[in-house]
Amino acid sequence: MADIAIIGAGTAGLTAAIYARRGGMDTVVYEAEAYGGQIINTPEIENYPGLMNISGFEFATKLYEQAAALGARIEFDKIVKIECKEDGTFTLKGGYGTSEDCKAVIIATGAKNRPMGLDGEEKLTGKGISYCATCDGSFYKGKTVAVFGGGNTAVEDAIYLADICSKVYIIHRRDEFRAEKHLVDTLFSKSNVERLTPYVVSALKSDGRLTGIEVTNKADGTVKEIDLDGLFVAIGQIPRNEEFKDLISLKEGYVAAGEDCLTDKEGIFTAGDCRDKKVRQLTTAAADGATAALAACEYIRLSAL
Ligand SMILES: Cc1cc2nc3c(=O)[nH]c(=O)nc-3n(C[C@H](O)[C@H](O)[C@H](O)COP(=O)(O)OP(=O)(O)OC[C@H]3O[C@@H](n4cnc5c(N)ncnc54)[C@H](O)[C@@H]3O)c2cc1C
């Protein structure tokens, strides 16, 4: 029986594996897709402390290699169920037939950005389309960008970009923004911000990189074209916790857990973007991974399973 089973081989899950192995635990990580998680498609990471510049793939590969070298077993299957047994241990069930017994579980399943669903969107991601202003904003210094969305993330992204870029359009499908009023006021106090409401992004223009967008007015159907260097999509994230909703408490789909990474089910911990929190970055995912793993090590030692 494994001591700790980790669901998800992103930054949080692999960091948890490193700490769990260093804590002497028999550790297995299950990954549904490719190791590394969301970061693997990012050409450059510039904000991870100690690493001036590294590609997302190289970063993920180093993490994977570090966890594997320490003796973590990394398996590929989507975990679809966690069964709780009477003796306090768990069995993970996978879509491809996995059945893994363990003493503690760390859910590190991350989140997916909600896509616009437009033709070419996937191909242009990283080539003019971004879902993370904090991560990619600096690549658009002095350029013209748009932010699509109307919540706090979209407005915060637009404020951040307005300090870096020459021009920022904010595109929202309603006239009213969902974001907090003080954020909206800050945004529209900036002279290089132009509001496009009630508009949606309806098509993408490219020459291999994004060159512009078409926007459609939701009220009267009129269409405009805008030349752009970058489009930041902030229309929400989709946490990947659906499989666990009957077992642990979720808050708007995210695992309801604080900075201690404890869920409301004893023996189940959580880490990274799947957790309810404000800042979703590599640093916070790694921090959660360490916290969750150390908490799981302590749980196993104290409960003497
Ligand atoms: C385009 C882009 C660029 C970014 N750039 C930066 C940046 O420069 N700097 C920065 O700090 N942050 C950046 N981020 C944010 C950063 O990638 C995330 O904060 C980080 O990846 C979160 O790590 P995580 O391990 O919590 O989740 P994820 O990276 O999402 O990893 C979760 C993993 O769990 C797997 N999984 C999900 N469900 C299951 C299941 N049921 N069974 C098994 N496996 C499962 C997934 O396949 C995935 O591999 C960027 C994000 C994006 C999308």
Short mmCIF file of C-alpha atoms and ligand atoms in Angstrom, two decimals:
data_model
loop_
_atom_site.label_atom_id
_atom_site.label_comp_id
_atom_site.label_asym_id
_atom_site.label_seq_id
_atom_site.Cartn_x
_atom_site.Cartn_y
_atom_site.Cartn_z
CA MET A 1 0.00 0.00 0.00
CA ALA A 2 1.31 3.49 -0.90
CA ASP A 3 1.64 5.96 1.95
CA ILE A 4 0.65 9.01 -0.09
CA ALA A 5 -1.16 9.05 -3.44
CA ILE A 6 -1.13 12.37 -5.28
CA ILE A 7 -3.69 13.14 -7.98
CA GLY A 8 -2.17 15.41 -10.64
CA ALA A 9 1.44 15.80 -11.82
CA GLY A 10 1.45 19.57 -12.17
CA THR A 11 3.67 21.89 -10.14
CA ALA A 12 1.67 21.31 -6.95
CA GLY A 13 1.50 17.52 -7.31
CA LEU A 14 5.16 17.06 -8.25
CA THR A 15 6.33 19.39 -5.47
CA ALA A 16 4.19 17.39 -3.04
CA ALA A 17 5.87 14.22 -4.35
CA ILE A 18 9.34 15.69 -3.73
CA TYR A 19 8.45 16.61 -0.14
CA ALA A 20 6.64 13.31 0.51
CA ARG A 21 9.62 11.29 -0.69
CA ARG A 22 12.04 13.39 1.35
CA GLY A 23 9.72 12.72 4.29
CA GLY A 24 10.33 8.99 3.74
CA MET A 25 6.87 8.19 2.37
CA ASP A 26 6.10 5.61 -0.31
CA THR A 27 4.64 8.01 -2.88
CA VAL A 28 2.69 7.58 -6.09
CA VAL A 29 1.49 10.34 -8.45
CA TYR A 30 -1.37 9.82 -10.91
CA GLU A 31 -1.58 12.05 -13.99
CA ALA A 32 -4.50 12.09 -16.44
CA GLU A 33 -2.69 13.76 -19.36
CA ALA A 34 0.94 14.89 -19.64
CA TYR A 35 3.14 15.58 -16.62
CA GLY A 36 3.68 19.26 -15.85
CA GLY A 37 0.10 20.54 -15.99
CA GLN A 38 -0.91 23.95 -17.31
CA ILE A 39 2.60 25.35 -17.55
CA ILE A 40 3.93 23.00 -20.24
CA ASN A 41 2.69 25.08 -23.16
CA THR A 42 4.16 28.36 -21.92
CA PRO A 43 7.24 29.39 -23.90
CA GLU A 44 8.82 31.41 -21.08
CA ILE A 45 8.51 31.63 -17.31
CA GLU A 46 10.11 34.78 -15.94
CA ASN A 47 8.62 35.05 -12.47
CA TYR A 48 9.70 31.89 -10.67
CA PRO A 49 12.23 32.87 -8.00
CA GLY A 50 15.75 31.73 -8.78
CA LEU A 51 15.05 30.96 -12.43
CA MET A 52 15.55 34.02 -14.63
CA ASN A 53 14.11 32.42 -17.71
CA ILE A 54 12.97 28.89 -18.44
CA SER A 55 10.42 27.33 -20.77
CA GLY A 56 7.34 25.76 -19.23
CA PHE A 57 8.26 22.37 -20.65
CA GLU A 58 11.80 22.50 -19.26
CA PHE A 59 10.49 23.61 -15.86
CA ALA A 60 7.96 20.75 -15.79
CA THR A 61 10.56 18.22 -16.94
CA LYS A 62 12.99 19.26 -14.20
CA LEU A 63 10.23 18.87 -11.60
CA TYR A 64 9.25 15.48 -13.00
CA GLU A 65 12.86 14.29 -13.03
CA GLN A 66 13.45 15.53 -9.48
CA ALA A 67 10.36 13.71 -8.15
CA ALA A 68 11.24 10.52 -10.05
CA ALA A 69 14.91 10.63 -8.95
CA LEU A 70 13.76 10.82 -5.34
CA GLY A 71 11.77 7.63 -5.89
CA ALA A 72 8.22 8.84 -6.52
CA ARG A 73 6.30 6.44 -8.75
CA ILE A 74 4.53 8.37 -11.52
CA GLU A 75 1.61 6.65 -13.24
CA PHE A 76 -0.70 7.81 -16.02
CA ASP A 77 -4.44 7.42 -15.49
CA LYS A 78 -7.30 9.75 -14.72
CA ILE A 79 -8.52 9.21 -11.18
CA VAL A 80 -12.30 9.10 -11.29
CA LYS A 81 -13.07 8.10 -7.73
CA ILE A 82 -11.61 8.03 -4.23
CA GLU A 83 -13.10 5.24 -2.12
CA CYS A 84 -12.88 5.56 1.66
CA LYS A 85 -12.37 2.33 3.53
CA GLU A 86 -13.47 1.49 7.07
CA ASP A 87 -9.91 1.32 8.39
CA GLY A 88 -9.33 4.96 7.35
CA THR A 89 -7.33 4.17 4.21
CA PHE A 90 -8.35 4.96 0.62
CA THR A 91 -8.50 3.34 -2.80
CA LEU A 92 -8.04 5.47 -5.93
CA LYS A 93 -9.93 4.24 -8.96
CA GLY A 94 -8.75 5.20 -12.43
CA GLY A 95 -10.49 5.40 -15.78
CA TYR A 96 -8.06 2.85 -17.26
CA GLY A 97 -8.54 0.37 -14.43
CA THR A 98 -6.17 1.73 -11.76
CA SER A 99 -6.87 0.55 -8.24
CA GLU A 100 -4.36 2.03 -5.81
CA ASP A 101 -4.58 1.67 -2.03
CA CYS A 102 -3.07 4.44 0.05
CA LYS A 103 -3.06 5.96 3.52
CA ALA A 104 -3.44 9.60 2.50
CA VAL A 105 -4.45 11.44 -0.66
CA ILE A 106 -3.39 14.82 -2.03
CA ILE A 107 -5.73 16.28 -4.63
CA ALA A 108 -3.64 18.51 -6.95
CA THR A 109 -5.81 18.48 -10.05
CA GLY A 110 -5.38 22.14 -11.04
CA ALA A 111 -7.80 24.12 -13.16
CA LYS A 112 -8.41 24.81 -16.81
CA ASN A 113 -8.95 28.23 -18.29
CA ARG A 114 -12.37 28.60 -19.80
CA PRO A 115 -11.79 28.88 -23.55
CA MET A 116 -13.73 31.25 -25.84
CA GLY A 117 -14.48 28.33 -28.16
CA LEU A 118 -13.35 30.21 -31.29
CA ASP A 119 -11.70 28.78 -34.40
CA GLY A 120 -7.89 28.98 -34.12
CA GLU A 121 -7.92 29.68 -30.38
CA GLU A 122 -5.89 26.63 -29.42
CA LYS A 123 -3.26 27.21 -32.13
CA LEU A 124 -2.85 30.87 -31.18
CA THR A 125 -2.47 30.21 -27.47
CA GLY A 126 1.07 31.38 -26.70
CA LYS A 127 1.10 33.18 -30.07
CA GLY A 128 -0.86 36.26 -29.11
CA ILE A 129 -3.54 34.65 -26.96
CA SER A 130 -2.88 34.32 -23.24
CA TYR A 131 -4.95 33.36 -20.24
CA CYS A 132 -2.58 34.88 -17.68
CA ALA A 133 -1.67 38.58 -17.64
CA THR A 134 0.64 38.23 -14.64
CA CYS A 135 2.55 35.53 -16.50
CA ASP A 136 2.67 36.92 -20.03
CA GLY A 137 1.96 40.67 -19.70
CA SER A 138 5.63 41.67 -19.90
CA PHE A 139 5.89 40.19 -23.42
CA TYR A 140 3.48 42.93 -24.58
CA LYS A 141 5.37 45.96 -23.27
CA GLY A 142 4.43 49.07 -25.32
CA LYS A 143 1.95 47.06 -27.43
CA THR A 144 -1.80 47.04 -28.03
CA VAL A 145 -3.76 44.35 -26.21
CA ALA A 146 -7.32 43.49 -25.23
CA VAL A 147 -8.74 41.77 -22.19
CA PHE A 148 -11.93 39.75 -22.62
CA GLY A 149 -14.01 39.41 -19.44
CA GLY A 150 -15.84 41.42 -16.84
CA GLY A 151 -15.02 39.92 -13.45
CA ASN A 152 -12.31 40.81 -10.94
CA THR A 153 -9.63 38.82 -12.78
CA ALA A 154 -10.35 40.55 -16.11
CA VAL A 155 -10.37 44.02 -14.59
CA GLU A 156 -7.25 43.36 -12.48
CA ASP A 157 -5.52 42.00 -15.59
CA ALA A 158 -6.51 45.10 -17.56
CA ILE A 159 -5.21 47.41 -14.79
CA TYR A 160 -1.93 45.49 -14.72
CA LEU A 161 -1.60 45.59 -18.52
CA ALA A 162 -2.48 49.30 -18.72
CA ASP A 163 0.77 50.02 -16.83
CA ILE A 164 2.81 47.99 -19.31
CA CYS A 165 1.06 48.31 -22.68
CA SER A 166 0.41 51.36 -24.84
CA LYS A 167 -3.29 50.59 -25.26
CA VAL A 168 -5.70 48.20 -23.54
CA TYR A 169 -9.22 47.40 -24.72
CA ILE A 170 -11.54 45.79 -22.20
CA ILE A 171 -14.25 43.75 -23.85
CA HIS A 172 -17.25 42.55 -21.85
CA ARG A 173 -20.55 41.06 -22.93
CA ARG A 174 -22.57 43.22 -20.52
CA ASP A 175 -22.59 46.95 -19.89
CA GLU A 176 -22.12 46.38 -16.15
CA PHE A 177 -18.91 44.84 -14.87
CA ARG A 178 -19.11 42.08 -12.28
CA ALA A 179 -15.79 43.24 -10.81
CA GLU A 180 -15.64 45.26 -7.60
CA LYS A 181 -16.42 48.95 -8.09
CA HIS A 182 -13.06 50.25 -6.87
CA LEU A 183 -11.29 48.05 -9.45
CA VAL A 184 -13.57 49.28 -12.24
CA ASP A 185 -12.98 52.90 -11.16
CA THR A 186 -9.21 52.36 -11.12
CA LEU A 187 -9.32 50.81 -14.57
CA PHE A 188 -11.29 53.60 -16.19
CA SER A 189 -9.14 56.27 -14.57
CA LYS A 190 -6.36 55.14 -16.92
CA SER A 191 -6.07 57.14 -20.12
CA ASN A 192 -4.93 54.22 -22.31
CA VAL A 193 -7.96 52.01 -21.57
CA GLU A 194 -10.90 51.77 -23.96
CA ARG A 195 -14.13 50.04 -23.07
CA LEU A 196 -16.02 47.84 -25.54
CA THR A 197 -19.38 46.83 -24.03
CA PRO A 198 -21.65 44.98 -24.61
CA TYR A 199 -19.30 43.14 -26.96
CA VAL A 200 -17.98 39.59 -27.29
CA VAL A 201 -14.93 38.40 -29.20
CA SER A 202 -16.44 36.62 -32.21
CA ALA A 203 -13.45 35.76 -34.44
CA LEU A 204 -9.65 35.73 -34.43
CA LYS A 205 -7.36 37.07 -37.19
CA SER A 206 -3.87 35.71 -37.61
CA ASP A 207 -0.86 35.30 -39.83
CA GLY A 208 0.41 32.46 -37.68
CA ARG A 209 0.35 34.86 -34.70
CA LEU A 210 -2.70 36.79 -33.54
CA THR A 211 -3.00 40.04 -35.52
CA GLY A 212 -6.48 41.14 -34.49
CA ILE A 213 -9.98 40.20 -33.50
CA GLU A 214 -13.54 40.69 -34.58
CA VAL A 215 -15.97 41.79 -31.88
CA THR A 216 -19.76 41.63 -32.06
CA ASN A 217 -22.12 43.95 -30.21
CA LYS A 218 -24.53 41.83 -28.14
CA ALA A 219 -27.26 44.47 -28.28
CA ASP A 220 -27.41 45.36 -31.98
CA GLY A 221 -25.25 42.71 -33.67
CA THR A 222 -22.81 45.19 -35.25
CA VAL A 223 -19.34 43.86 -35.90
CA LYS A 224 -15.99 45.68 -35.59
CA GLU A 225 -12.44 44.63 -36.31
CA ILE A 226 -9.57 45.60 -34.03
CA ASP A 227 -5.85 45.16 -34.69
CA LEU A 228 -4.09 43.69 -31.67
CA ASP A 229 -0.76 42.30 -30.55
CA GLY A 230 -2.28 40.31 -27.72
CA LEU A 231 -5.59 39.07 -26.38
CA PHE A 232 -5.91 38.12 -22.70
CA VAL A 233 -8.87 35.86 -22.04
CA ALA A 234 -10.29 36.08 -18.51
CA ILE A 235 -13.75 34.59 -18.77
CA GLY A 236 -13.25 32.22 -15.86
CA GLN A 237 -11.51 29.02 -14.93
CA ILE A 238 -12.88 25.54 -14.65
CA PRO A 239 -11.57 23.69 -11.59
CA ARG A 240 -11.08 19.97 -12.14
CA ASN A 241 -12.67 18.63 -8.96
CA GLU A 242 -15.93 17.23 -10.32
CA GLU A 243 -14.96 13.64 -9.41
CA PHE A 244 -14.54 14.51 -5.73
CA LYS A 245 -17.63 16.64 -5.09
CA ASP A 246 -19.44 13.95 -3.06
CA LEU A 247 -16.45 13.34 -0.82
CA ILE A 248 -15.10 16.77 0.15
CA SER A 249 -16.54 20.28 0.32
CA LEU A 250 -16.06 22.49 -2.71
CA LYS A 251 -16.52 26.25 -2.97
CA GLU A 252 -17.63 27.30 -6.44
CA GLY A 253 -15.98 24.12 -7.71
CA TYR A 254 -12.64 24.71 -5.92
CA VAL A 255 -11.61 22.55 -2.95
CA ALA A 256 -12.65 24.38 0.21
CA ALA A 257 -9.34 24.47 2.09
CA GLY A 258 -7.21 27.19 3.61
CA GLU A 259 -3.46 27.75 3.50
CA ASP A 260 -3.03 24.59 5.63
CA CYS A 261 -4.25 22.56 2.60
CA LEU A 262 -6.55 20.41 4.79
CA THR A 263 -9.89 19.35 3.32
CA ASP A 264 -12.88 18.51 5.49
CA LYS A 265 -12.18 14.78 5.04
CA GLU A 266 -9.49 13.41 7.30
CA GLY A 267 -6.59 11.97 5.32
CA ILE A 268 -7.37 13.98 2.16
CA PHE A 269 -5.26 17.05 1.47
CA THR A 270 -5.19 19.45 -1.45
CA ALA A 271 -2.67 21.66 -3.23
CA GLY A 272 -2.40 24.15 -6.06
CA ASP A 273 -4.86 25.78 -8.42
CA CYS A 274 -7.68 23.34 -7.56
CA ARG A 275 -7.85 24.93 -4.09
CA ASP A 276 -10.01 27.93 -3.22
CA LYS A 277 -7.48 30.80 -3.08
CA LYS A 278 -6.67 34.18 -4.54
CA VAL A 279 -3.30 33.80 -6.27
CA ARG A 280 -2.89 30.93 -8.73
CA GLN A 281 0.76 30.84 -9.77
CA LEU A 282 3.64 28.37 -9.85
CA THR A 283 5.06 29.72 -6.60
CA THR A 284 1.76 29.26 -4.75
CA ALA A 285 1.25 25.81 -6.32
CA ALA A 286 4.73 24.75 -5.15
CA ALA A 287 4.09 26.21 -1.69
CA ASP A 288 0.82 24.29 -1.42
CA GLY A 289 2.55 21.10 -2.60
CA ALA A 290 5.08 21.36 0.22
CA THR A 291 2.42 22.23 2.82
CA ALA A 292 0.07 19.41 1.78
CA ALA A 293 2.85 16.81 1.69
CA LEU A 294 4.21 17.73 5.12
CA ALA A 295 0.67 17.70 6.53
CA ALA A 296 0.05 14.26 4.98
CA CYS A 297 3.37 12.93 6.40
CA GLU A 298 2.38 14.17 9.87
CA TYR A 299 -1.12 12.68 9.52
CA ILE A 300 0.30 9.26 8.64
CA ARG A 301 2.81 9.33 11.49
CA LEU A 302 0.26 10.46 14.09
CA SER A 303 -2.51 8.11 13.00
CA ALA A 304 0.00 5.22 12.70
CA LEU A 305 -1.89 3.76 9.75
C1 LIG B 1 -0.75 29.83 -20.45
C2 LIG B 1 -0.36 29.90 -18.99
C3 LIG B 1 0.80 30.52 -18.63
C4 LIG B 1 1.17 30.59 -17.30
N1 LIG B 1 2.34 31.18 -16.98
C5 LIG B 1 2.73 31.26 -15.69
C6 LIG B 1 3.95 31.90 -15.34
O1 LIG B 1 4.72 32.38 -16.18
N2 LIG B 1 4.26 31.95 -14.01
C7 LIG B 1 3.45 31.43 -13.04
O2 LIG B 1 3.80 31.50 -11.86
N3 LIG B 1 2.29 30.82 -13.35
C8 LIG B 1 1.91 30.72 -14.65
N4 LIG B 1 0.72 30.13 -14.96
C9 LIG B 1 -0.11 29.56 -13.88
C10 LIG B 1 0.46 28.17 -13.48
O3 LIG B 1 0.62 27.38 -14.64
C11 LIG B 1 -0.47 27.48 -12.50
O4 LIG B 1 -0.65 28.28 -11.37
C12 LIG B 1 0.13 26.12 -12.08
O5 LIG B 1 0.31 25.30 -13.21
C13 LIG B 1 -0.76 25.41 -11.09
O6 LIG B 1 -0.21 24.16 -10.83
P1 LIG B 1 -1.12 22.96 -10.30
O7 LIG B 1 -0.19 21.82 -10.11
O8 LIG B 1 -1.94 23.41 -9.18
O9 LIG B 1 -2.16 22.66 -11.47
P2 LIG B 1 -1.96 22.21 -12.98
O10 LIG B 1 -0.73 22.79 -13.56
O11 LIG B 1 -3.27 22.50 -13.62
O12 LIG B 1 -1.74 20.64 -12.89
C14 LIG B 1 -2.78 19.78 -12.53
C15 LIG B 1 -2.54 18.42 -13.16
O13 LIG B 1 -3.51 17.51 -12.68
C16 LIG B 1 -3.93 16.67 -13.74
N5 LIG B 1 -5.26 16.14 -13.42
C17 LIG B 1 -6.43 16.83 -13.36
N6 LIG B 1 -7.44 16.00 -13.00
C18 LIG B 1 -6.88 14.76 -12.81
C19 LIG B 1 -7.42 13.49 -12.44
N7 LIG B 1 -8.72 13.32 -12.15
N8 LIG B 1 -6.57 12.44 -12.38
C20 LIG B 1 -5.24 12.58 -12.64
N9 LIG B 1 -4.68 13.77 -13.01
C21 LIG B 1 -5.49 14.84 -13.09
C22 LIG B 1 -3.93 17.59 -14.94
O14 LIG B 1 -3.88 16.85 -16.16
C23 LIG B 1 -2.68 18.43 -14.68
O15 LIG B 1 -1.53 17.86 -15.27
C24 LIG B 1 0.33 30.03 -16.30
C25 LIG B 1 -0.85 29.40 -16.66
C26 LIG B 1 -1.19 29.31 -17.99
C27 LIG B 1 -2.45 28.60 -18.39
#
